[in-house]
C-alpha atoms as a printed R data frame, in Angstrom:
    type eleno elety resid chain resno       x        y       z
1   ATOM     1    CA   MET     A     1  30.691   71.065 -56.227
2   ATOM     2    CA   ALA     A     2  30.318   70.100 -52.542
3   ATOM     3    CA   ASP     A     3  31.494   66.693 -51.259
4   ATOM     4    CA   PHE     A     4  28.724   64.123 -50.818
5   ATOM     5    CA   ILE     A     5  28.239   60.834 -49.001
6   ATOM     6    CA   ASN     A     6  26.088   57.870 -49.814
7   ATOM     7    CA   VAL     A     7  23.168   56.621 -47.745
8   ATOM     8    CA   THR     A     8  25.175   53.781 -46.209
9   ATOM     9    CA   THR     A     9  27.744   56.217 -44.882
10  ATOM    10    CA   LEU     A    10  25.018   58.527 -43.588
11  ATOM    11    CA   ASN     A    11  23.343   55.740 -41.660
12  ATOM    12    CA   LEU     A    12  26.681   54.519 -40.335
13  ATOM    13    CA   LEU     A    13  27.569   58.004 -39.077
14  ATOM    14    CA   ALA     A    14  24.172   58.374 -37.455
15  ATOM    15    CA   LYS     A    15  24.543   54.986 -35.770
16  ATOM    16    CA   GLN     A    16  27.999   55.908 -34.454
17  ATOM    17    CA   VAL     A    17  26.678   59.178 -33.039
18  ATOM    18    CA   LEU     A    18  23.794   57.403 -31.314
19  ATOM    19    CA   GLU     A    19  26.038   54.692 -29.881
20  ATOM    20    CA   GLN     A    20  28.419   57.317 -28.479
21  ATOM    21    CA   CYS     A    21  25.553   59.016 -26.683
22  ATOM    22    CA   GLU     A    22  25.757   57.496 -23.183
23  ATOM    23    CA   PRO     A    23  22.107   58.165 -22.155
24  ATOM    24    CA   LEU     A    24  20.904   56.111 -25.131
25  ATOM    25    CA   ASN     A    25  22.955   53.059 -24.117
26  ATOM    26    CA   ASN     A    26  21.257   52.410 -20.793
27  ATOM    27    CA   LEU     A    27  17.566   53.149 -21.163
28  ATOM    28    CA   ILE     A    28  14.383   52.201 -19.382
29  ATOM    29    CA   VAL     A    29  11.491   53.100 -21.643
30  ATOM    30    CA   CYS     A    30   7.857   52.974 -20.550
31  ATOM    31    CA   GLY     A    31   5.278   52.390 -23.240
32  ATOM    32    CA   GLU     A    32   2.354   50.358 -24.482
33  ATOM    33    CA   ILE     A    33   3.020   47.327 -26.663
34  ATOM    34    CA   SER     A    34   1.494   47.237 -30.132
35  ATOM    35    CA   ASN     A    35   2.058   45.194 -33.296
36  ATOM    36    CA   PHE     A    36   3.782   42.474 -31.258
37  ATOM    37    CA   THR     A    37   5.205   39.632 -33.381
38  ATOM    38    CA   ARG     A    38   7.428   36.685 -32.462
39  ATOM    39    CA   HIS     A    39   9.199   35.369 -35.564
40  ATOM    40    CA   TYR     A    40   8.432   31.639 -35.864
41  ATOM    41    CA   LYS     A    41  11.903   30.737 -37.201
42  ATOM    42    CA   SER     A    42  14.371   33.044 -35.491
43  ATOM    43    CA   GLY     A    43  12.466   33.477 -32.232
44  ATOM    44    CA   HIS     A    44  13.143   37.242 -32.279
45  ATOM    45    CA   CYS     A    45  10.360   39.542 -31.032
46  ATOM    46    CA   TYR     A    46   9.374   42.654 -32.974
47  ATOM    47    CA   PHE     A    47   6.959   45.257 -31.600
48  ATOM    48    CA   THR     A    48   6.291   48.949 -31.122
49  ATOM    49    CA   LEU     A    49   6.234   50.937 -27.905
50  ATOM    50    CA   LYS     A    50   3.945   53.952 -27.942
51  ATOM    51    CA   ASP     A    51   2.471   56.590 -25.715
52  ATOM    52    CA   GLU     A    52  -0.093   59.326 -26.394
53  ATOM    53    CA   ARG     A    53   2.119   61.295 -28.809
54  ATOM    54    CA   ALA     A    54   4.873   59.050 -30.222
55  ATOM    55    CA   SER     A    55   6.068   55.510 -30.911
56  ATOM    56    CA   VAL     A    56   9.370   53.683 -31.390
57  ATOM    57    CA   LYS     A    57  10.123   50.365 -33.049
58  ATOM    58    CA   CYS     A    58  11.684   47.697 -30.825
59  ATOM    59    CA   VAL     A    59  13.372   44.362 -31.244
60  ATOM    60    CA   MET     A    60  14.227   41.695 -28.656
61  ATOM    61    CA   PHE     A    61  16.503   38.953 -29.892
62  ATOM    62    CA   ARG     A    62  15.846   35.289 -29.166
63  ATOM    63    CA   ASP     A    63  18.429   34.858 -26.385
64  ATOM    64    CA   LYS     A    64  16.767   37.713 -24.490
65  ATOM    65    CA   ALA     A    65  13.193   36.881 -25.439
66  ATOM    66    CA   ARG     A    66  13.389   33.349 -24.023
67  ATOM    67    CA   LEU     A    67  14.133   34.858 -20.598
68  ATOM    68    CA   LEU     A    68  10.854   36.772 -20.472
69  ATOM    69    CA   SER     A    69   8.889   36.003 -17.322
70  ATOM    70    CA   PHE     A    70   5.521   36.840 -18.919
71  ATOM    71    CA   PRO     A    71   3.865   36.612 -22.337
72  ATOM    72    CA   PRO     A    72   3.833   40.118 -23.893
73  ATOM    73    CA   GLU     A    73   0.493   41.157 -25.363
74  ATOM    74    CA   ASN     A    74  -0.721   44.135 -27.363
75  ATOM    75    CA   GLY     A    75  -2.039   46.898 -25.114
76  ATOM    76    CA   MET     A    76   0.174   45.883 -22.175
77  ATOM    77    CA   LEU     A    77   2.101   48.689 -20.472
78  ATOM    78    CA   VAL     A    78   5.715   47.641 -19.926
79  ATOM    79    CA   LEU     A    79   9.150   48.855 -18.925
80  ATOM    80    CA   ALA     A    80  11.710   47.998 -21.617
81  ATOM    81    CA   TYR     A    81  15.402   47.974 -20.678
82  ATOM    82    CA   GLY     A    82  17.926   48.375 -23.480
83  ATOM    83    CA   ARG     A    83  19.698   50.768 -25.846
84  ATOM    84    CA   ALA     A    84  18.563   52.957 -28.731
85  ATOM    85    CA   THR     A    85  20.432   52.977 -32.027
86  ATOM    86    CA   LEU     A    86  19.960   52.989 -35.777
87  ATOM    87    CA   TYR     A    87  19.336   49.961 -37.959
88  ATOM    88    CA   GLU     A    88  21.675   50.796 -40.855
89  ATOM    89    CA   ARG     A    89  19.923   48.925 -43.618
90  ATOM    90    CA   ASP     A    90  16.576   50.692 -43.234
91  ATOM    91    CA   GLY     A    91  17.789   53.830 -41.485
92  ATOM    92    CA   ALA     A    92  15.268   53.030 -38.798
93  ATOM    93    CA   PHE     A    93  15.680   54.331 -35.253
94  ATOM    94    CA   GLN     A    94  14.786   51.500 -32.871
95  ATOM    95    CA   LEU     A    95  15.188   50.193 -29.364
96  ATOM    96    CA   TYR     A    96  17.110   46.980 -28.758
97  ATOM    97    CA   CYS     A    97  15.525   45.440 -25.651
98  ATOM    98    CA   ASP     A    98  17.526   43.279 -23.245
99  ATOM    99    CA   TYR     A    99  14.820   42.877 -20.602
100 ATOM   100    CA   MET     A   100  11.179   43.747 -20.201
101 ATOM   101    CA   ARG     A   101   8.607   43.562 -17.424
102 ATOM   102    CA   PRO     A   102   5.023   44.718 -16.984
103 ATOM   103    CA   PHE     A   103   4.464   48.178 -15.557
104 ATOM   104    CA   GLY     A   104   1.398   49.202 -13.665
105 ATOM   105    CA   ALA     A   105  -1.054   47.182 -11.616
106 ATOM   106    CA   GLY     A   106  -3.249   46.141 -14.513
107 ATOM   107    CA   ALA     A   107  -0.496   44.984 -16.838
108 ATOM   108    CA   ALA     A   108   1.487   43.264 -14.111
109 ATOM   109    CA   GLN     A   109  -1.556   41.429 -12.796
110 ATOM   110    CA   MET     A   110  -2.533   40.364 -16.277
111 ATOM   111    CA   ALA     A   111   0.951   38.914 -16.889
112 ATOM   112    CA   PHE     A   112   0.955   37.292 -13.462
113 ATOM   113    CA   ASP     A   113  -2.435   35.661 -13.997
114 ATOM   114    CA   ALA     A   114  -1.507   34.417 -17.469
115 ATOM   115    CA   LEU     A   115   1.697   32.753 -16.247
116 ATOM   116    CA   LYS     A   116  -0.014   31.340 -13.169
117 ATOM   117    CA   LYS     A   117  -2.729   29.791 -15.318
118 ATOM   118    CA   LYS     A   118  -0.160   28.326 -17.711
119 ATOM   119    CA   LEU     A   119   1.996   26.738 -15.002
120 ATOM   120    CA   ALA     A   120  -1.006   25.448 -13.085
121 ATOM   121    CA   ALA     A   121  -2.245   23.694 -16.215
122 ATOM   122    CA   GLU     A   122   1.155   22.007 -16.532
123 ATOM   123    CA   GLY     A   123   0.955   20.718 -12.939
124 ATOM   124    CA   LEU     A   124   3.734   22.840 -11.405
125 ATOM   125    CA   PHE     A   125   1.475   23.736  -8.471
126 ATOM   126    CA   ASP     A   126   0.234   20.177  -7.905
127 ATOM   127    CA   PRO     A   127   0.179   19.384  -4.128
128 ATOM   128    CA   ALA     A   128   1.145   15.773  -4.890
129 ATOM   129    CA   HIS     A   129   4.551   17.002  -6.114
130 ATOM   130    CA   LYS     A   130   5.340   18.948  -2.940
131 ATOM   131    CA   ARG     A   131   7.881   17.292  -0.628
132 ATOM   132    CA   PRO     A   132   8.054   17.585   3.170
133 ATOM   133    CA   VAL     A   133  10.778   19.690   4.743
134 ATOM   134    CA   PRO     A   134  13.278   17.669   6.864
135 ATOM   135    CA   PRO     A   135  12.419   18.114  10.575
136 ATOM   136    CA   MET     A   136  16.065   18.648  11.637
137 ATOM   137    CA   PRO     A   137  18.186   19.682   8.627
138 ATOM   138    CA   GLN     A   138  21.939   19.588   9.095
139 ATOM   139    CA   CYS     A   139  22.517   22.151   6.345
140 ATOM   140    CA   ILE     A   140  20.261   24.680   4.594
141 ATOM   141    CA   GLY     A   141  21.159   26.222   1.263
142 ATOM   142    CA   VAL     A   142  20.152   29.902   1.073
143 ATOM   143    CA   VAL     A   143  19.612   31.723  -2.227
144 ATOM   144    CA   THR     A   144  19.595   35.449  -1.472
145 ATOM   145    CA   SER     A   145  21.689   38.596  -1.530
146 ATOM   146    CA   LYS     A   146  24.744   38.395   0.703
147 ATOM   147    CA   THR     A   147  24.210   42.030   1.767
148 ATOM   148    CA   GLY     A   148  20.446   41.920   2.266
149 ATOM   149    CA   ALA     A   149  18.540   42.031   5.536
150 ATOM   150    CA   ALA     A   150  16.862   38.720   4.677
151 ATOM   151    CA   LEU     A   151  20.114   36.796   5.161
152 ATOM   152    CA   GLN     A   152  20.698   38.400   8.569
153 ATOM   153    CA   ASP     A   153  17.141   37.554   9.627
154 ATOM   154    CA   VAL     A   154  17.657   33.922   8.656
155 ATOM   155    CA   ILE     A   155  21.028   33.729  10.445
156 ATOM   156    CA   ASN     A   156  19.645   35.299  13.628
157 ATOM   157    CA   VAL     A   157  16.584   33.059  13.814
158 ATOM   158    CA   ILE     A   158  18.435   29.803  13.089
159 ATOM   159    CA   SER     A   159  21.262   30.707  15.513
160 ATOM   160    CA   ARG     A   160  18.671   31.219  18.225
161 ATOM   161    CA   ARG     A   161  16.377   28.280  17.490
162 ATOM   162    CA   TRP     A   162  18.710   25.520  16.241
163 ATOM   163    CA   PRO     A   163  22.406   26.499  16.054
164 ATOM   164    CA   ALA     A   164  23.411   22.971  14.984
165 ATOM   165    CA   THR     A   165  22.159   23.714  11.456
166 ATOM   166    CA   ARG     A   166  24.751   25.138   9.071
167 ATOM   167    CA   LEU     A   167  23.942   27.617   6.291
168 ATOM   168    CA   LEU     A   168  25.373   27.421   2.776
169 ATOM   169    CA   LEU     A   169  24.918   30.701   0.899
170 ATOM   170    CA   ALA     A   170  24.531   31.040  -2.843
171 ATOM   171    CA   PRO     A   171  24.861   34.848  -3.209
172 ATOM   172    CA   VAL     A   172  22.634   36.295  -5.930
173 ATOM   173    CA   SER     A   173  21.128   39.545  -7.098
174 ATOM   174    CA   VAL     A   174  17.501   39.758  -6.041
175 ATOM   175    CA   GLN     A   175  16.502   42.563  -8.407
176 ATOM   176    CA   GLY     A   176  17.723   44.072 -11.646
177 ATOM   177    CA   LEU     A   177  18.557   42.711 -15.068
178 ATOM   178    CA   GLU     A   178  20.926   39.981 -13.889
179 ATOM   179    CA   ALA     A   179  18.749   38.820 -10.967
180 ATOM   180    CA   GLU     A   180  16.821   36.128 -12.831
181 ATOM   181    CA   GLN     A   181  19.898   34.331 -14.165
182 ATOM   182    CA   THR     A   182  21.794   34.491 -10.876
183 ATOM   183    CA   ILE     A   183  18.817   33.100  -8.933
184 ATOM   184    CA   VAL     A   184  18.423   30.235 -11.404
185 ATOM   185    CA   ASP     A   185  22.160   29.479 -11.182
186 ATOM   186    CA   GLY     A   186  22.093   29.664  -7.378
187 ATOM   187    CA   ILE     A   187  19.233   27.173  -7.080
188 ATOM   188    CA   ARG     A   188  20.906   24.770  -9.488
189 ATOM   189    CA   ARG     A   189  24.273   24.948  -7.675
190 ATOM   190    CA   LEU     A   190  22.717   24.189  -4.298
191 ATOM   191    CA   ASP     A   191  20.609   21.385  -5.765
192 ATOM   192    CA   ALA     A   192  23.755   19.771  -7.174
193 ATOM   193    CA   ASP     A   193  25.693   20.230  -3.901
194 ATOM   194    CA   PRO     A   194  25.321   17.182  -1.593
195 ATOM   195    CA   ARG     A   195  25.532   19.220   1.622
196 ATOM   196    CA   PRO     A   196  22.186   21.096   1.824
197 ATOM   197    CA   ASP     A   197  19.098   19.153   2.919
198 ATOM   198    CA   LEU     A   198  16.776   21.872   1.558
199 ATOM   199    CA   ILE     A   199  16.956   25.157  -0.350
200 ATOM   200    CA   LEU     A   200  15.592   28.479   0.948
201 ATOM   201    CA   VAL     A   201  14.980   31.189  -1.666
202 ATOM   202    CA   THR     A   202  14.366   34.497   0.065
203 ATOM   203    CA   ARG     A   203  14.578   38.260   0.007
204 ATOM   204    CA   GLY     A   204  13.195   41.089   2.105
205 ATOM   205    CA   GLY     A   205  10.239   43.303   1.349
206 ATOM   206    CA   GLY     A   206   9.937   45.748  -1.496
207 ATOM   207    CA   SER     A   207   7.616   47.059  -4.136
208 ATOM   208    CA   LYS     A   208   5.886   44.749  -6.593
209 ATOM   209    CA   GLU     A   209   8.377   45.865  -9.200
210 ATOM   210    CA   ASP     A   210  11.272   44.912  -6.907
211 ATOM   211    CA   LEU     A   211   9.780   41.454  -6.313
212 ATOM   212    CA   TRP     A   212   8.755   40.869  -9.923
213 ATOM   213    CA   VAL     A   213  11.792   38.741 -10.757
214 ATOM   214    CA   PHE     A   214  10.383   35.995  -8.503
215 ATOM   215    CA   ASN     A   215   7.458   35.718 -10.929
216 ATOM   216    CA   SER     A   216   9.914   34.475 -13.557
217 ATOM   217    CA   GLU     A   217   8.918   31.348 -15.430
218 ATOM   218    CA   ARG     A   218  12.544   30.171 -15.520
219 ATOM   219    CA   ILE     A   219  12.903   30.449 -11.756
220 ATOM   220    CA   ALA     A   220   9.609   28.621 -11.287
221 ATOM   221    CA   ARG     A   221  10.650   25.746 -13.542
222 ATOM   222    CA   THR     A   222  14.090   25.544 -11.925
223 ATOM   223    CA   ALA     A   223  12.513   25.278  -8.458
224 ATOM   224    CA   TYR     A   224  10.052   22.641  -9.703
225 ATOM   225    CA   ALA     A   225  12.906   20.548 -11.147
226 ATOM   226    CA   CYS     A   226  14.853   20.569  -7.858
227 ATOM   227    CA   ARG     A   227  15.510   17.211  -6.213
228 ATOM   228    CA   LYS     A   228  15.595   18.878  -2.795
229 ATOM   229    CA   PRO     A   229  12.680   20.616  -1.056
230 ATOM   230    CA   VAL     A   230  12.426   24.318  -1.880
231 ATOM   231    CA   VAL     A   231  11.140   26.923   0.606
232 ATOM   232    CA   SER     A   232  10.041   30.320  -0.708
233 ATOM   233    CA   ALA     A   233  10.064   33.430   1.482
234 ATOM   234    CA   VAL     A   234   9.820   36.537  -0.685
235 ATOM   235    CA   GLY     A   235   8.782   39.924   0.673
236 ATOM   236    CA   HIS     A   236   6.144   40.285   3.353
237 ATOM   237    CA   GLU     A   237   3.065   38.240   4.184
238 ATOM   238    CA   ILE     A   238   0.865   40.129   1.737
239 ATOM   239    CA   ASP     A   239   3.269   39.524  -1.174
240 ATOM   240    CA   THR     A   240   2.669   36.471  -3.340
241 ATOM   241    CA   THR     A   241   4.853   35.375  -6.248
242 ATOM   242    CA   ILE     A   242   4.799   32.541  -8.752
243 ATOM   243    CA   LEU     A   243   7.697   30.956  -6.856
244 ATOM   244    CA   ASP     A   244   5.449   30.693  -3.770
245 ATOM   245    CA   TYR     A   245   3.025   28.463  -5.688
246 ATOM   246    CA   VAL     A   246   5.782   26.217  -7.048
247 ATOM   247    CA   ALA     A   247   7.803   25.868  -3.831
248 ATOM   248    CA   ASP     A   248   7.289   22.894  -1.525
249 ATOM   249    CA   LEU     A   249   6.698   25.317   1.356
250 ATOM   250    CA   ARG     A   250   5.827   29.012   1.358
251 ATOM   251    CA   ALA     A   251   6.708   31.291   4.284
252 ATOM   252    CA   PRO     A   252   5.382   34.846   4.681
253 ATOM   253    CA   THR     A   253   8.778   36.359   5.644
254 ATOM   254    CA   PRO     A   254  12.452   35.313   5.787
255 ATOM   255    CA   SER     A   255  12.266   35.063   9.600
256 ATOM   256    CA   ALA     A   256   9.153   32.886   9.394
257 ATOM   257    CA   ALA     A   257  10.892   30.665   6.832
258 ATOM   258    CA   ALA     A   258  13.815   30.130   9.204
259 ATOM   259    CA   GLU     A   259  11.362   29.184  11.971
260 ATOM   260    CA   LEU     A   260   9.629   26.684   9.671
261 ATOM   261    CA   CYS     A   261  12.905   25.124   8.524
262 ATOM   262    CA   VAL     A   262  14.388   24.268  11.936
263 ATOM   263    CA   PRO     A   263  12.957   23.151  15.288
264 ATOM   264    CA   ASP     A   264  13.006   25.279  18.435
265 ATOM   265    CA   GLN     A   265  15.743   24.029  20.745
266 ATOM   266    CA   ALA     A   266  13.859   25.253  23.855
267 ATOM   267    CA   ARG     A   267  10.806   23.234  22.849
268 ATOM   268    CA   VAL     A   268  12.932   20.192  22.009
269 ATOM   269    CA   ARG     A   269  14.614   20.423  25.429
270 ATOM   270    CA   GLN     A   270  11.190   20.580  27.057
271 ATOM   271    CA   GLN     A   271  10.045   17.541  25.093
272 ATOM   272    CA   ILE     A   272  13.192   15.645  26.096
273 ATOM   273    CA   PHE     A   273  12.646   16.611  29.758
274 ATOM   274    CA   ILE     A   274   9.038   15.373  29.632
275 ATOM   275    CA   LEU     A   275  10.205   12.183  27.942
276 ATOM   276    CA   GLN     A   276  12.816   11.601  30.656
277 ATOM   277    CA   GLU     A   277  10.182   12.074  33.354
278 ATOM   278    CA   ASN     A   278   7.871    9.616  31.633
279 ATOM   279    CA   ILE     A   279  10.694    7.075  31.352
280 ATOM   280    CA   GLN     A   280  11.525    7.434  35.058
281 ATOM   281    CA   LYS     A   281   7.871    7.062  36.044
282 ATOM   282    CA   ASN     A   282   7.569    3.992  33.817
283 ATOM   283    CA   MET     A   283  10.691    2.445  35.340
284 ATOM   284    CA   GLN     A   284   9.475    3.114  38.888
285 ATOM   285    CA   SER     A   285   6.096    1.609  38.067
286 ATOM   286    CA   ARG     A   286   7.720   -1.510  36.635
287 ATOM   287    CA   LEU     A   287  10.035   -1.831  39.667
288 ATOM   288    CA   GLN     A   288   7.021   -1.583  41.981
289 ATOM   289    CA   ILE     A   289   5.232   -4.302  40.038
290 ATOM   290    CA   CYS     A   290   8.298   -6.564  40.244
291 ATOM   291    CA   TYR     A   291   8.656   -5.875  43.991
292 ATOM   292    CA   ASN     A   292   5.016   -6.767  44.590
293 ATOM   293    CA   LYS     A   293   5.456   -9.991  42.684
294 ATOM   294    CA   TYR     A   294   8.576  -10.765  44.748
295 ATOM   295    CA   LYS     A   295   6.674  -10.239  47.999
296 ATOM   296    CA   ASP     A   296   3.950  -12.568  46.762
297 ATOM   297    CA   LEU     A   297   6.615  -15.247  46.227
298 ATOM   298    CA   SER     A   298   7.602  -15.712  49.968
299 ATOM   299    CA   PRO     A   299   8.890  -19.244  50.964
300 ATOM   300    CA   ASP     A   300   5.720  -20.283  52.859
301 ATOM   301    CA   GLN     A   301   3.416  -19.114  50.115
302 ATOM   302    CA   THR     A   302   5.642  -20.667  47.476
303 ATOM   303    CA   LEU     A   303   5.675  -24.038  49.315
304 ATOM   304    CA   ARG     A   304   1.913  -23.878  49.797
305 ATOM   305    CA   ARG     A   305   1.398  -23.152  46.099
306 ATOM   306    CA   VAL     A   306   3.756  -25.987  45.133
307 ATOM   307    CA   GLN     A   307   1.895  -28.392  47.440
308 ATOM   308    CA   GLN     A   308  -1.430  -27.274  46.041
309 ATOM   309    CA   GLY     A   309  -0.065  -27.768  42.561
310 ATOM   310    CA   ILE     A   310   1.221  -31.256  43.428
311 ATOM   311    CA   GLY     A   311  -2.158  -32.142  44.949
312 ATOM   312    CA   ARG     A   312  -3.972  -31.022  41.825
313 ATOM   313    CA   ARG     A   313  -1.522  -32.947  39.675
314 ATOM   314    CA   GLY     A   314  -1.998  -36.085  41.869
315 ATOM   315    CA   GLU     A   315  -5.751  -35.922  41.465
316 ATOM   316    CA   ASP     A   316  -5.281  -35.595  37.739
317 ATOM   317    CA   VAL     A   317  -2.918  -38.604  37.680
318 ATOM   318    CA   ALA     A   318  -5.365  -40.745  39.754
319 ATOM   319    CA   LEU     A   319  -8.200  -39.833  37.462
320 ATOM   320    CA   VAL     A   320  -6.167  -40.723  34.386
321 ATOM   321    CA   ALA     A   321  -5.022  -44.043  35.984
322 ATOM   322    CA   GLU     A   322  -8.627  -44.999  36.791
323 ATOM   323    CA   GLN     A   323  -9.623  -44.226  33.228
324 ATOM   324    CA   ILE     A   324  -6.760  -46.409  31.968
325 ATOM   325    CA   ARG     A   325  -7.743  -49.333  34.261
326 ATOM   326    CA   ARG     A   326 -11.359  -49.106  33.239
327 ATOM   327    CA   ALA     A   327 -10.454  -49.013  29.585
328 ATOM   328    CA   ALA     A   328  -8.060  -51.994  29.961
329 ATOM   329    CA   HIS     A   329 -10.708  -54.084  31.803
330 ATOM   330    CA   GLU     A   330 -13.309  -53.332  29.165
331 ATOM   331    CA   LYS     A   331 -10.867  -54.243  26.421
332 ATOM   332    CA   THR     A   332  -9.914  -57.538  28.187
333 ATOM   333    CA   ASP     A   333 -13.567  -58.549  28.592
334 ATOM   334    CA   ARG     A   334 -14.247  -57.751  24.954
335 ATOM   335    CA   ARG     A   335 -11.259  -59.772  23.735
336 ATOM   336    CA   SER     A   336 -12.212  -62.727  26.056
337 ATOM   337    CA   ARG     A   337 -15.698  -62.880  24.625
338 ATOM   338    CA   GLU     A   338 -14.312  -62.757  21.133
339 ATOM   339    CA   LEU     A   339 -11.874  -65.615  21.952
340 ATOM   340    CA   GLN     A   340 -14.629  -67.789  23.416
341 ATOM   341    CA   GLY     A   341 -16.731  -67.288  20.330
342 ATOM   342    CA   ALA     A   342 -13.802  -68.172  18.087
343 ATOM   343    CA   ALA     A   343 -13.063  -71.305  20.191
344 ATOM   344    CA   ALA     A   344 -16.672  -72.414  19.900
345 ATOM   345    CA   VAL     A   345 -16.564  -72.033  16.147
346 ATOM   346    CA   ALA     A   346 -13.241  -73.906  15.963
347 ATOM   347    CA   GLY     A   347 -14.615  -76.721  18.157
348 ATOM   348    CA   SER     A   348 -17.620  -77.178  15.947
349 ATOM   349    CA   LEU     A   349 -15.316  -77.556  12.965
350 ATOM   350    CA   ASN     A   350 -12.892  -80.084  14.650
351 ATOM   351    CA   PRO     A   351 -13.237  -83.522  12.965
352 ATOM   352    CA   TYR     A   352 -11.957  -85.284  16.058
353 ATOM   353    CA   ALA     A   353 -14.925  -84.105  18.006
354 ATOM   354    CA   VAL     A   354 -17.115  -86.198  15.672
355 ATOM   355    CA   LEU     A   355 -15.151  -89.356  16.603
356 ATOM   356    CA   ALA     A   356 -16.144  -88.863  20.218
357 ATOM   357    CA   ARG     A   357 -19.721  -89.517  19.228
358 ATOM   358    CA   GLY     A   358 -18.857  -93.095  17.951
359 ATOM   359    CA   TYR     A   359 -17.845  -92.368  14.345
360 ATOM   360    CA   ALA     A   360 -14.625  -93.636  12.753
361 ATOM   361    CA   MET     A   361 -12.299  -92.100  10.174
362 ATOM   362    CA   VAL     A   362 -10.569  -94.025   7.393
363 ATOM   363    CA   GLU     A   363  -6.939  -93.142   6.655
364 ATOM   364    CA   ASN     A   364  -4.745  -94.445   3.833
365 ATOM   365    CA   ARG     A   365  -1.153  -95.576   4.299
366 ATOM   366    CA   ALA     A   366   0.011  -91.948   3.965
367 ATOM   367    CA   GLY     A   367  -2.121  -90.977   6.937
368 ATOM   368    CA   SER     A   368  -4.549  -88.910   4.888
369 ATOM   369    CA   CYS     A   369  -8.268  -89.140   5.422
370 ATOM   370    CA   CYS     A   370 -10.046  -90.798   2.497
371 ATOM   371    CA   SER     A   371 -13.567  -91.798   1.541
372 ATOM   372    CA   VAL     A   372 -14.823  -95.393   1.131
373 ATOM   373    CA   ALA     A   373 -15.311  -94.810  -2.559
374 ATOM   374    CA   GLU     A   374 -11.578  -94.317  -2.915
375 ATOM   375    CA   LEU     A   375 -10.679  -97.758  -1.395
376 ATOM   376    CA   GLU     A   376  -9.447 -100.759  -3.424
377 ATOM   377    CA   PRO     A   377  -9.531 -104.473  -2.470
378 ATOM   378    CA   GLY     A   378  -6.350 -105.567  -0.664
379 ATOM   379    CA   GLN     A   379  -5.523 -101.983   0.372
380 ATOM   380    CA   LYS     A   380  -4.017 -101.494   3.810
381 ATOM   381    CA   ILE     A   381  -5.974  -98.847   5.788
382 ATOM   382    CA   ARG     A   382  -6.287  -97.516   9.299
383 ATOM   383    CA   VAL     A   383  -9.637  -97.083  10.939
384 ATOM   384    CA   ARG     A   384  -9.315  -94.348  13.579
385 ATOM   385    CA   GLY     A   385 -11.818  -94.010  16.380
386 ATOM   386    CA   ASN     A   386 -12.001  -91.764  19.447
387 ATOM   387    CA   LEU     A   387  -9.935  -93.924  21.782
388 ATOM   388    CA   ALA     A   388  -8.248  -96.459  19.454
389 ATOM   389    CA   SER     A   389  -7.327  -97.253  15.872
390 ATOM   390    CA   ALA     A   390  -7.171 -100.512  13.914
391 ATOM   391    CA   GLN     A   391  -4.997 -101.727  11.005
392 ATOM   392    CA   CYS     A   392  -7.238 -103.336   8.385
393 ATOM   393    CA   THR     A   393  -7.085 -104.823   4.918
394 ATOM   394    CA   VAL     A   394  -9.887 -104.184   2.427
395 ATOM   395    CA   ASP     A   395 -11.345 -107.440   1.196
396 ATOM   396    CA   ALA     A   396 -13.850 -106.003  -1.189
397 ATOM   397    CA   VAL     A   397 -15.508 -102.723  -2.073
398 ATOM   398    CA   GLU     A   398 -19.165 -102.787  -2.820
399 ATOM   399    CA   ARG     A   399 -20.231  -99.740  -4.672
400 ATOM   400    CA   ALA     A   400 -23.800  -98.665  -4.275
401 ATOM   401    CA   GLU     A   401 -25.861  -97.761  -7.256
402 ATOM   402    CA   ARG     A   402 -26.629  -94.051  -7.679
403 ATOM   403    CA   PRO     A   403 -30.202  -93.508  -6.665
404 ATOM   404    CA   GLU     A   404 -32.596  -92.419  -9.398
405 ATOM   405    CA   THR     A   405 -33.871  -88.836  -9.201
C-alpha cells in the first residue's frame, strides 16, 4: 500500500512551495474589488480581486489596512501589493495585501473625491486654520528625497534669492510602499525640531500614480496637526493632491515654493536703497526747515519781537490794573454805603440820643437802668440827663391805677 499524507501536511507542503516561489512573494496585482468587508472587531479587511476570467481571495490585516489612503469600495479597480500563499486551515489560495491604491482614472478620482469630501467636512481645509509663512525664515525644514531633482531646485533658488536661510533636510521616499510612513515621520521630526521656522513638503513631477502617496489621509492629518506652517509643492502646476488642500500654502512647483518661502535679496536691496534715499531727503528737508527758522531768529528781529511782546504784555497789565482799581472803588463805595446805613440804624437805637431831647434815665445803685415801678421809698437812685446827673432819694412811690379796658 502506498504511503499517504493527511490534509494538514498537504496544505503545509503547498504553502511551503508557494512561499519558496520568489515571484509570488513580491506581487502587484490589478483587479476589481468585490465582496469587500472590514471586520468590526479585528479591523482586518477581506475582499476578492477579479477580472473578466478569474478571481482571488485577499486579506489585508489591520496594521496595513489603517494605512490606506482611500476607502476601498466594491467595483473599484485597484493595484494590490503583497504576496500569494495558502491559508492552511481552509486550503484556500489567497493574496495577503500590504498596500493598495486605486488604479485607473475613474477609480483614483473616486477615491480622491471621497477622501477630499471627508476631510473637508472635518475642517482640515478650513482657511481659518491656515497660518502665514514667516517673511524671512532663518531655517526651512524640507521633506523630500535626498537624491531627487526637487531638492536641488529648492537649494538653487534659495541660494540665489536669500542665502541667509539654512535648509534642514528630512530625507524620505516619495513613492513606493514605504513612502507614506517615511513622509509622516519626516514631517513629525521637523515639527518637533526647534530649528525650522516652516516645513516644505515637496517632490518633482511624475504620473498620478507616482504622486498618489501625497493623497494619503495620514499625511494630510499629520500636516494639519503641525505647529509650524506647512508648504506643499508636489509635482507640476496641473497636479493637485490632498496635501495641497491641507497645507498652509500650496506652490505649483518646488522652485515656486522656494520663491514663496524666502524674499528676493535683489528686491530687498532695492527697497533698502529707496528707504535710504527717503531718509536722506527727509533729513535734508528737516535741516532746511531748521535753517529757515534760524534765519528768522536774527538779533534785530528777535529784539523787535521781544519788544512787541513786552508792549503787548504791558497793555494787558494796564488793562488788568484798571479793572482792579475800578473793582476796588466800586467795592469801597458799596461798603461805605452799607456802613452809613448801619450807623444810622445804630444811632436810632442809642438810648443816650433820647436824653439829648430832654429826657432823663433812672439808674439804681448798681448803675443799671430801672423803671419807676421798680423804685422803693428811701432808695438811693441816680437821675441821668444829657449833660448832668443827680443823686436822689425816693421819698414815696405813687403807683397809678391800671386803666380800665
